[in-house]
Short mmCIF file of C-alpha atoms in Angstrom, two decimals:
data_model
loop_
_atom_site.label_atom_id
_atom_site.label_comp_id
_atom_site.label_asym_id
_atom_site.label_seq_id
_atom_site.Cartn_x
_atom_site.Cartn_y
_atom_site.Cartn_z
CA MET A 1 143.61 19.37 123.34
CA TYR A 2 143.82 22.43 125.26
CA THR A 3 140.80 24.28 126.49
CA GLN A 4 141.22 26.83 129.21
CA SER A 5 137.73 26.85 130.54
CA PHE A 6 137.04 28.36 127.25
CA ASN A 7 134.60 30.96 127.53
CA VAL A 8 136.64 34.05 127.35
CA GLN A 9 134.79 36.79 125.53
CA ASP A 10 136.34 37.39 122.13
CA THR A 11 135.93 41.13 122.34
CA PRO A 12 137.37 42.52 125.55
CA GLY A 13 134.70 44.16 127.61
CA ALA A 14 131.84 42.47 125.75
CA LYS A 15 128.95 41.63 127.99
CA ALA A 16 128.71 38.09 129.30
CA VAL A 17 125.87 35.95 128.01
CA ALA A 18 124.91 34.99 131.55
CA SER A 19 121.29 34.03 132.03
CA VAL A 20 119.95 35.13 128.70
CA GLN A 21 116.24 35.63 128.74
CA SER A 22 115.13 34.04 125.53
CA LYS A 23 112.80 35.98 123.31
CA GLU A 24 112.28 32.85 121.30
CA ASP A 25 109.35 30.48 120.97
CA PRO A 26 108.48 29.42 124.55
CA ALA A 27 107.31 25.94 123.47
CA LEU A 28 110.59 25.20 121.68
CA GLN A 29 112.50 26.66 124.59
CA ALA A 30 110.59 24.44 127.02
CA ALA A 31 111.31 21.33 124.93
CA PHE A 32 114.98 22.28 124.80
CA ASP A 33 115.15 22.87 128.57
CA ALA A 34 113.42 19.58 129.24
CA ARG A 35 115.93 17.72 127.12
CA ILE A 36 118.85 19.42 128.87
CA ASP A 37 117.32 18.67 132.29
CA ALA A 38 116.96 15.02 131.33
CA ASP A 39 120.67 15.05 130.42
CA GLY A 40 119.78 14.50 126.77
CA ARG A 41 121.90 15.52 123.81
CA ILE A 42 121.32 18.29 121.29
CA GLU A 43 122.16 17.52 117.66
CA PRO A 44 122.86 19.96 114.81
CA GLN A 45 119.37 19.91 113.26
CA ASP A 46 117.59 20.36 116.60
CA TRP A 47 116.18 23.69 117.66
CA MET A 48 118.42 25.48 120.15
CA PRO A 49 118.39 28.95 121.71
CA GLU A 50 120.53 31.46 119.83
CA ALA A 51 122.66 32.11 122.92
CA TYR A 52 123.40 28.40 123.30
CA ARG A 53 124.49 28.24 119.66
CA LYS A 54 126.63 31.37 120.00
CA THR A 55 128.32 30.15 123.17
CA LEU A 56 129.14 26.83 121.55
CA VAL A 57 130.48 28.40 118.39
CA ARG A 58 132.74 30.61 120.47
CA GLN A 59 133.89 27.86 122.81
CA ILE A 60 134.47 25.20 120.15
CA SER A 61 136.24 27.57 117.78
CA GLN A 62 138.46 28.90 120.58
CA HIS A 63 139.22 25.32 121.44
CA ALA A 64 140.07 24.53 117.81
CA HIS A 65 142.27 27.61 117.50
CA SER A 66 144.12 26.50 120.63
CA GLU A 67 144.92 23.16 119.08
CA ILE A 68 146.27 24.80 115.95
CA VAL A 69 148.26 27.53 117.71
CA GLY A 70 149.34 24.86 120.21
CA MET A 71 151.31 23.20 117.43
CA LEU A 72 153.73 26.14 117.38
CA PRO A 73 155.55 26.05 120.73
CA GLU A 74 156.25 22.34 120.32
CA GLY A 75 156.86 22.50 116.58
CA ASN A 76 159.64 24.87 117.55
CA TRP A 77 161.58 21.87 118.90
CA ILE A 78 161.04 19.27 116.16
CA SER A 79 164.27 20.10 114.35
CA ARG A 80 166.21 20.15 117.63
CA ALA A 81 164.81 17.08 119.41
CA PRO A 82 167.66 15.25 121.17
CA SER A 83 167.19 11.92 119.36
CA LEU A 84 165.42 10.42 116.38
CA LYS A 85 163.02 8.67 118.76
CA ARG A 86 162.05 11.92 120.50
CA LYS A 87 161.73 13.62 117.14
CA ALA A 88 159.34 10.97 115.81
CA ILE A 89 157.27 11.20 119.01
CA LEU A 90 157.13 14.98 118.83
CA ILE A 91 156.10 14.99 115.18
CA ALA A 92 153.32 12.50 115.98
CA LYS A 93 152.14 14.66 118.86
CA VAL A 94 152.13 17.87 116.86
CA GLN A 95 150.26 16.09 114.07
CA ASP A 96 147.68 14.97 116.64
CA GLU A 97 147.17 18.58 117.68
CA GLY A 98 146.46 19.49 114.07
CA GLY A 99 143.99 16.61 113.92
CA HIS A 100 142.30 17.77 117.12
CA GLY A 101 141.90 21.22 115.65
CA LEU A 102 140.23 19.71 112.59
CA TYR A 103 137.77 17.59 114.64
CA LEU A 104 136.82 20.71 116.54
CA TYR A 105 136.46 23.01 113.53
CA SER A 106 134.15 20.39 112.00
CA ALA A 107 132.09 20.24 115.19
CA ALA A 108 131.76 24.05 115.18
CA GLU A 109 130.73 24.04 111.53
CA THR A 110 127.69 21.93 112.37
CA LEU A 111 126.40 25.03 114.19
CA GLY A 112 126.29 27.07 111.02
CA THR A 113 129.60 28.89 111.09
CA SER A 114 132.13 28.36 108.31
CA ARG A 115 135.79 27.41 108.45
CA ASP A 116 136.68 30.65 106.69
CA GLN A 117 134.75 32.71 109.24
CA MET A 118 136.52 31.00 112.11
CA LEU A 119 139.95 31.39 110.56
CA GLU A 120 139.22 35.01 109.84
CA GLY A 121 138.39 35.46 113.53
CA LEU A 122 141.69 33.91 114.55
CA HIS A 123 143.81 35.74 112.00
CA SER A 124 142.31 39.13 112.72
CA GLY A 125 143.10 38.65 116.40
CA ARG A 126 139.41 38.86 117.34
CA ALA A 127 139.06 35.23 118.42
CA LYS A 128 140.93 33.93 121.42
CA TYR A 129 142.92 30.76 121.99
CA SER A 130 144.43 29.30 125.13
CA SER A 131 146.81 31.85 126.60
CA ILE A 132 149.28 29.13 127.62
CA PHE A 133 150.62 29.15 124.05
CA ASN A 134 151.64 32.74 124.32
CA TYR A 135 154.62 31.67 126.40
CA PRO A 136 157.86 30.51 124.78
CA THR A 137 159.36 27.01 124.94
CA LEU A 138 162.92 27.93 125.85
CA THR A 139 164.55 24.55 126.43
CA TRP A 140 163.98 20.88 125.61
CA ALA A 141 162.62 20.42 129.14
CA ASP A 142 159.79 22.80 128.20
CA VAL A 143 158.60 20.26 125.64
CA GLY A 144 158.37 17.63 128.36
CA VAL A 145 156.63 20.02 130.72
CA VAL A 146 154.12 21.03 128.06
CA GLY A 147 153.23 17.35 127.67
CA TRP A 148 153.09 16.60 131.38
CA LEU A 149 151.46 19.76 132.77
CA VAL A 150 149.81 21.60 129.89
CA ASP A 151 148.34 18.45 128.38
CA GLY A 152 147.62 17.17 131.87
CA ALA A 153 145.58 20.29 132.63
CA ALA A 154 143.90 20.01 129.26
CA ILE A 155 142.88 16.42 129.94
CA MET A 156 141.26 17.45 133.24
CA ASN A 157 139.28 20.01 131.31
CA GLN A 158 138.41 17.83 128.37
CA VAL A 159 137.28 14.62 130.00
CA PRO A 160 134.07 16.23 131.33
CA LEU A 161 133.50 17.77 127.88
CA CYS A 162 132.99 14.24 126.53
CA ARG A 163 129.59 14.48 128.28
CA CYS A 164 128.79 17.91 126.87
CA SER A 165 125.15 18.39 125.84
CA TYR A 166 126.06 19.21 122.24
CA GLY A 167 126.55 15.88 120.44
CA PRO A 168 129.19 16.78 117.84
CA TYR A 169 131.37 18.53 120.44
CA ALA A 170 131.09 15.62 122.85
CA ARG A 171 131.99 13.11 120.13
CA ALA A 172 134.98 15.17 119.02
CA MET A 173 136.16 15.28 122.63
CA VAL A 174 135.91 11.51 123.02
CA ARG A 175 138.26 11.16 120.08
CA VAL A 176 140.60 13.85 121.41
CA CYS A 177 140.75 12.37 124.91
CA LYS A 178 141.64 8.94 123.57
CA GLU A 179 144.71 10.41 121.89
CA GLU A 180 145.61 12.81 124.64
CA SER A 181 146.90 10.33 127.15
CA PHE A 182 149.89 9.56 124.93
CA HIS A 183 150.74 13.26 124.94
CA GLN A 184 150.93 13.53 128.70
CA ARG A 185 152.80 10.28 129.17
CA GLN A 186 155.45 11.01 126.55
CA GLY A 187 156.13 14.39 128.19
CA TYR A 188 156.41 12.94 131.66
CA GLU A 189 158.65 10.14 130.46
CA ALA A 190 160.94 12.57 128.62
CA LEU A 191 161.33 14.46 131.92
CA LEU A 192 162.01 11.25 133.85
CA VAL A 193 164.87 10.56 131.47
CA MET A 194 166.27 14.05 131.93
CA MET A 195 166.09 13.64 135.70
CA THR A 196 168.52 10.73 135.47
CA GLY A 197 170.99 13.03 133.70
CA THR A 198 173.47 15.69 134.77
CA ALA A 199 172.85 18.36 137.38
CA GLU A 200 172.42 20.81 134.55
CA GLN A 201 169.71 18.70 132.93
CA LYS A 202 167.88 18.31 136.23
CA ALA A 203 168.04 22.06 136.76
CA MET A 204 166.60 22.53 133.29
CA VAL A 205 163.56 20.41 134.22
CA GLN A 206 163.05 22.31 137.47
CA ASP A 207 163.32 25.62 135.65
CA ALA A 208 160.71 24.58 133.08
CA VAL A 209 158.35 23.45 135.86
CA ASN A 210 158.87 26.76 137.67
CA ARG A 211 157.98 28.74 134.57
CA PHE A 212 154.91 26.69 133.58
CA TRP A 213 153.27 25.70 136.87
CA TRP A 214 151.28 28.87 137.59
CA LYS A 215 150.35 29.33 133.95
CA CYS A 216 148.92 25.82 133.90
CA LEU A 217 146.80 26.57 136.96
CA ALA A 218 145.45 29.65 135.16
CA MET A 219 144.45 27.46 132.18
CA PHE A 220 141.34 26.41 134.11
CA GLY A 221 140.04 29.94 133.89
CA PRO A 222 139.11 32.53 136.51
CA PRO A 223 137.84 31.50 139.97
CA ASP A 224 134.20 30.44 140.03
CA ALA A 225 133.23 33.67 141.78
CA ASP A 226 134.55 35.67 138.80
CA SER A 227 133.17 33.52 135.97
CA PRO A 228 129.69 34.71 135.19
CA ASN A 229 129.56 32.50 132.09
CA SER A 230 130.20 29.34 134.04
CA LEU A 231 126.74 29.13 135.58
CA GLN A 232 124.98 29.39 132.25
CA GLY A 233 127.41 26.87 130.77
CA MET A 234 126.60 24.48 133.59
CA ARG A 235 122.88 25.07 133.15
CA TRP A 236 123.23 24.14 129.48
CA GLY A 237 125.26 21.03 130.16
CA ILE A 238 128.21 22.45 128.21
CA LYS A 239 130.34 22.71 131.30
CA ARG A 240 130.10 19.91 133.83
CA ILE A 241 132.67 20.78 136.49
CA SER A 242 133.54 24.28 137.70
CA ASN A 243 136.90 25.97 137.05
CA ASP A 244 137.98 25.79 140.69
CA ASP A 245 137.00 22.13 141.07
CA LEU A 246 138.93 21.19 137.93
CA ARG A 247 141.94 23.17 139.12
CA GLN A 248 141.84 21.38 142.47
CA LYS A 249 141.62 17.98 140.78
CA PHE A 250 144.61 18.85 138.65
CA ILE A 251 146.70 19.96 141.61
CA ASP A 252 145.78 16.90 143.67
CA ALA A 253 146.73 14.63 140.78
CA THR A 254 149.95 16.44 139.93
CA VAL A 255 151.62 16.81 143.34
CA PRO A 256 152.42 13.08 143.69
CA GLN A 257 153.65 13.00 140.07
CA ALA A 258 156.06 15.84 140.83
CA LYS A 259 157.34 13.90 143.80
CA VAL A 260 158.07 10.80 141.71
CA LEU A 261 159.77 12.96 139.12
CA GLY A 262 161.87 14.65 141.79
CA VAL A 263 160.94 18.27 141.20
CA THR A 264 159.33 20.83 143.47
CA LEU A 265 156.30 22.88 142.50
CA PRO A 266 156.99 26.61 142.90
CA ASP A 267 154.33 27.40 145.48
CA PRO A 268 155.31 27.87 149.17
CA ASP A 269 151.62 27.64 150.14
CA LEU A 270 151.14 24.23 148.54
CA LYS A 271 150.35 21.77 151.31
CA TRP A 272 147.97 18.94 152.13
CA ASN A 273 144.86 19.98 154.00
CA GLU A 274 143.73 17.02 156.07
CA GLU A 275 140.34 18.53 156.73
CA ARG A 276 139.51 19.28 153.09
CA GLN A 277 141.33 16.18 151.83
CA HIS A 278 142.84 18.39 149.14
CA PHE A 279 146.01 20.38 148.62
CA ASP A 280 145.83 24.06 149.50
CA TYR A 281 147.60 26.38 147.08
CA GLY A 282 148.64 29.99 146.76
CA GLN A 283 147.34 32.99 144.83
CA ILE A 284 147.26 32.89 141.02
CA ASP A 285 148.33 36.09 139.27
CA TRP A 286 145.13 36.89 137.36
CA ASP A 287 146.41 40.25 136.18
CA GLU A 288 149.08 38.47 134.20
CA PHE A 289 146.54 35.99 132.88
CA TRP A 290 144.25 38.73 131.59
CA ALA A 291 147.13 40.73 130.16
CA THR A 292 148.12 37.66 128.13
CA VAL A 293 144.55 36.87 127.08
CA ASN A 294 144.22 40.45 125.92
CA GLY A 295 147.22 40.25 123.65
CA ASN A 296 150.16 41.29 125.81
CA GLY A 297 151.86 37.97 126.57
CA PRO A 298 155.45 37.39 125.45
CA CYS A 299 154.54 35.51 122.22
CA ASN A 300 151.03 36.69 121.22
CA LYS A 301 152.24 38.66 118.22
CA GLU A 302 154.68 36.01 117.07
CA ARG A 303 152.11 33.19 117.28
CA LEU A 304 149.50 35.09 115.35
CA ALA A 305 151.97 36.27 112.73
CA THR A 306 153.17 32.68 112.22
CA ARG A 307 149.60 31.44 111.67
CA VAL A 308 148.72 34.25 109.29
CA LYS A 309 151.92 33.69 107.32
CA ALA A 310 151.30 29.95 107.03
CA TYR A 311 147.75 30.58 105.89
CA SER A 312 148.54 33.23 103.32
CA GLU A 313 151.54 31.38 101.94
CA GLY A 314 149.36 28.30 101.54
CA ALA A 315 146.69 30.17 99.59
CA TRP A 316 148.06 29.22 96.18
CA VAL A 317 147.97 25.52 97.13
CA ARG A 318 144.34 25.73 98.18
CA ASP A 319 143.42 27.63 95.02
CA ALA A 320 145.34 25.23 92.80
CA ALA A 321 143.65 22.18 94.33
CA MET A 322 140.26 23.81 93.83
CA ALA A 323 141.06 24.74 90.23
CA HIS A 324 142.24 21.20 89.55
CA ALA A 325 139.08 19.70 91.04
CA ARG A 326 136.93 22.03 88.95
CA LYS A 327 138.80 21.15 85.78
CA GLN A 328 138.48 17.42 86.44
CA GLN A 329 134.78 17.84 87.02
CA GLU A 330 134.29 19.80 83.82
CA ARG A 331 136.26 17.22 81.88
CA SER A 332 134.21 14.31 83.17
CA MET A 333 131.00 16.22 82.44
CA LYS A 334 132.16 16.86 78.88
CA GLU A 335 132.98 13.18 78.45
CA ALA A 336 129.57 12.21 79.74
CA ALA A 337 127.82 14.64 77.36
CA MET B 1 133.04 31.65 86.89
CA THR B 2 131.99 29.82 90.02
CA ASN B 3 133.23 32.05 92.77
CA GLU B 4 131.01 30.60 95.52
CA LEU B 5 133.59 27.90 96.24
CA LYS B 6 136.38 29.82 97.89
CA GLU B 7 136.44 27.27 100.66
CA TRP B 8 137.05 23.61 99.88
CA PRO B 9 133.75 21.70 100.05
CA LEU B 10 132.82 19.58 103.05
CA TRP B 11 132.94 15.78 103.01
CA GLU B 12 131.51 13.25 105.44
CA ILE B 13 133.88 10.45 106.40
CA PHE B 14 132.93 6.84 107.10
CA ILE B 15 135.46 4.32 108.40
CA ARG B 16 135.33 0.53 108.51
CA SER B 17 137.33 -0.26 111.64
CA LYS B 18 137.94 -3.86 110.68
CA GLN B 19 136.98 -6.41 108.11
CA GLY B 20 133.50 -7.75 108.89
CA LEU B 21 132.22 -4.54 110.49
CA GLU B 22 130.18 -1.78 108.83
CA HIS B 23 131.49 1.61 107.81
CA LYS B 24 130.64 4.08 110.54
CA HIS B 25 130.37 7.86 110.34
CA CYS B 26 133.29 9.42 112.16
CA GLY B 27 133.33 13.08 111.18
CA SER B 28 133.86 15.49 108.34
CA LEU B 29 136.58 17.47 106.64
CA HIS B 30 137.22 19.93 103.83
CA ALA B 31 138.89 18.79 100.61
CA ALA B 32 139.02 19.96 97.02
CA ASP B 33 137.89 16.62 95.56
CA ALA B 34 137.05 13.04 96.51
CA ARG B 35 140.56 11.76 96.07
CA GLN B 36 142.03 14.40 98.30
CA ALA B 37 139.23 13.82 100.82
CA LEU B 38 140.32 10.16 101.03
CA GLU B 39 143.93 11.08 101.63
CA MET B 40 143.03 13.67 104.24
CA ALA B 41 140.65 11.25 105.96
CA ARG B 42 143.51 8.81 106.26
CA ASP B 43 145.62 11.43 108.05
CA VAL B 44 142.86 12.92 110.17
CA TYR B 45 140.92 9.84 111.23
CA THR B 46 143.22 6.81 111.00
CA ARG B 47 146.52 7.87 112.55
CA ARG B 48 146.38 4.86 114.87
CA GLN B 49 145.16 2.16 112.52
CA GLU B 50 141.53 2.91 113.29
CA GLY B 51 140.42 1.69 109.89
CA VAL B 52 140.85 -0.68 106.98
CA SER B 53 138.55 1.14 104.59
CA ILE B 54 137.29 4.70 104.10
CA TRP B 55 134.23 6.13 102.35
CA VAL B 56 133.97 9.83 101.61
CA LEU B 57 130.75 11.50 100.58
CA PRO B 58 130.02 15.16 99.77
CA SER B 59 128.10 16.50 102.78
CA SER B 60 125.70 18.18 100.38
CA ALA B 61 124.65 14.74 99.07
CA ILE B 62 123.13 13.69 102.38
CA THR B 63 119.37 13.89 102.84
CA ALA B 64 118.45 13.84 106.50
CA SER B 65 115.13 13.30 108.21
CA ASN B 66 113.69 16.39 109.82
CA PRO B 67 113.90 16.36 113.63
CA ASP B 68 110.60 18.30 113.77
CA GLU B 69 108.90 15.31 112.14
CA LYS B 70 110.39 12.81 114.55
CA GLY B 71 106.96 12.09 115.96
CA GLU B 72 105.21 11.21 112.70
CA LEU B 73 108.22 9.32 111.49
CA PHE B 74 109.01 7.09 114.44
CA ASP B 75 105.93 6.94 116.68
CA PRO B 76 104.12 4.35 114.55
CA ALA B 77 106.65 1.79 115.81
CA ALA B 78 106.16 2.73 119.46
CA ASP B 79 103.02 0.68 120.12
CA LYS B 80 104.10 -2.46 118.28
CA ILE B 81 105.73 -4.16 121.21
CA TYR B 82 104.73 -7.55 119.76
CA ARG B 83 107.67 -7.06 117.39
CA HIS B 84 110.03 -7.79 120.27
CA PRO B 85 110.79 -11.31 121.53
CA THR B 86 110.21 -10.26 125.16
CA PHE B 87 106.48 -9.74 124.35
CA TYR B 88 105.96 -13.51 124.45
CA ASP B 89 105.80 -15.58 127.64
CA ILE B 90 107.39 -18.97 127.19
CA PRO B 91 107.46 -21.54 130.06
CA ASP B 92 110.84 -21.85 131.76
CA ALA B 93 110.78 -25.56 131.02
CA VAL B 94 111.29 -24.79 127.34
CA GLY B 95 114.71 -23.34 128.07
CA HIS B 96 116.43 -20.92 125.73
CA MET B 97 114.39 -20.01 122.66
#
């Protein structure tokens, strides 16, 4: 559920794909362009420019990785949820994230990449995932804030992806968005409950909001002026709304929610602009964002190590299931012979 | 022996959302065998009672029409508008037909 305007280059410093001049068959290219211009959909067997395929593989796999890594900060609180009800909700949510990762991996596989290749990319540290998960969830209030703000930002990003030009990605996103609303609402409601509690509990909510607010704004990706990939993504119908517009929508939607909840958002420059009919907001720390994307956030190493450990310790299960299936098949073939 | 299958094979999943409706393709997943594919499909695609029945099919068993031959395959139906009820003018006096 969590894309950060996913088009961060996997290899730092790699050149952006912006405005690729295709060396491919001009007739096929023209047919493809015409379909995109008519707001048509591209399906797996259709011809597509190599750069379009590559961009999608990168974006969808980064998105899938984010879902899977996104299970970790919240999974961290399953055993310590404050009640059985909250525990059941959190388990369901984390399971959803796993499901979302699977829908997305499947969508990426229709482009000719394999699950193993994608996992190898993640485990080797080459492939990126949303940098928001490289921050720790320190208190129970963080779990609520992740639902309210992180999932809220993700929903803003994902709703337009339901109209993405690549059919399998768009269909996966429809499914994801249907399930996502529960995630945001459960987080917000958990915070509402905390805000009726003690002064200490209220302070805990405020502290979590303070720590996550700016990081959530960064989830939408760099400002439009600094996102060379965005234009090409828009041209291809992969991206429908620019990073800055999505960020603005998120802020405008969130400010009244914060008011109802009774917390302040940690930005002295945040105020309504009558002329623009939007909230103005302060400067995002992009140096910190890039440092985290490039591996130097507080939890990058821990997250990756946890994934690699889970994968390698599960190897014998995968092998055993495969061996069992093979044996069954051989047995039934022998019986048939 | 067979070392090409390091990864679990891919299965296509079809779900009947309720009795009386058809099974509809909803996605794919990896599983070691058909039985496991069914169990996984339950967890991946029906966490909110989206289905009452599941079909799983090895993806490799699907034969698909070639998009490059879309013209030859489907155009013959394009000029047969007389196959549609709206082709026929019926006087209003007749009412619904």
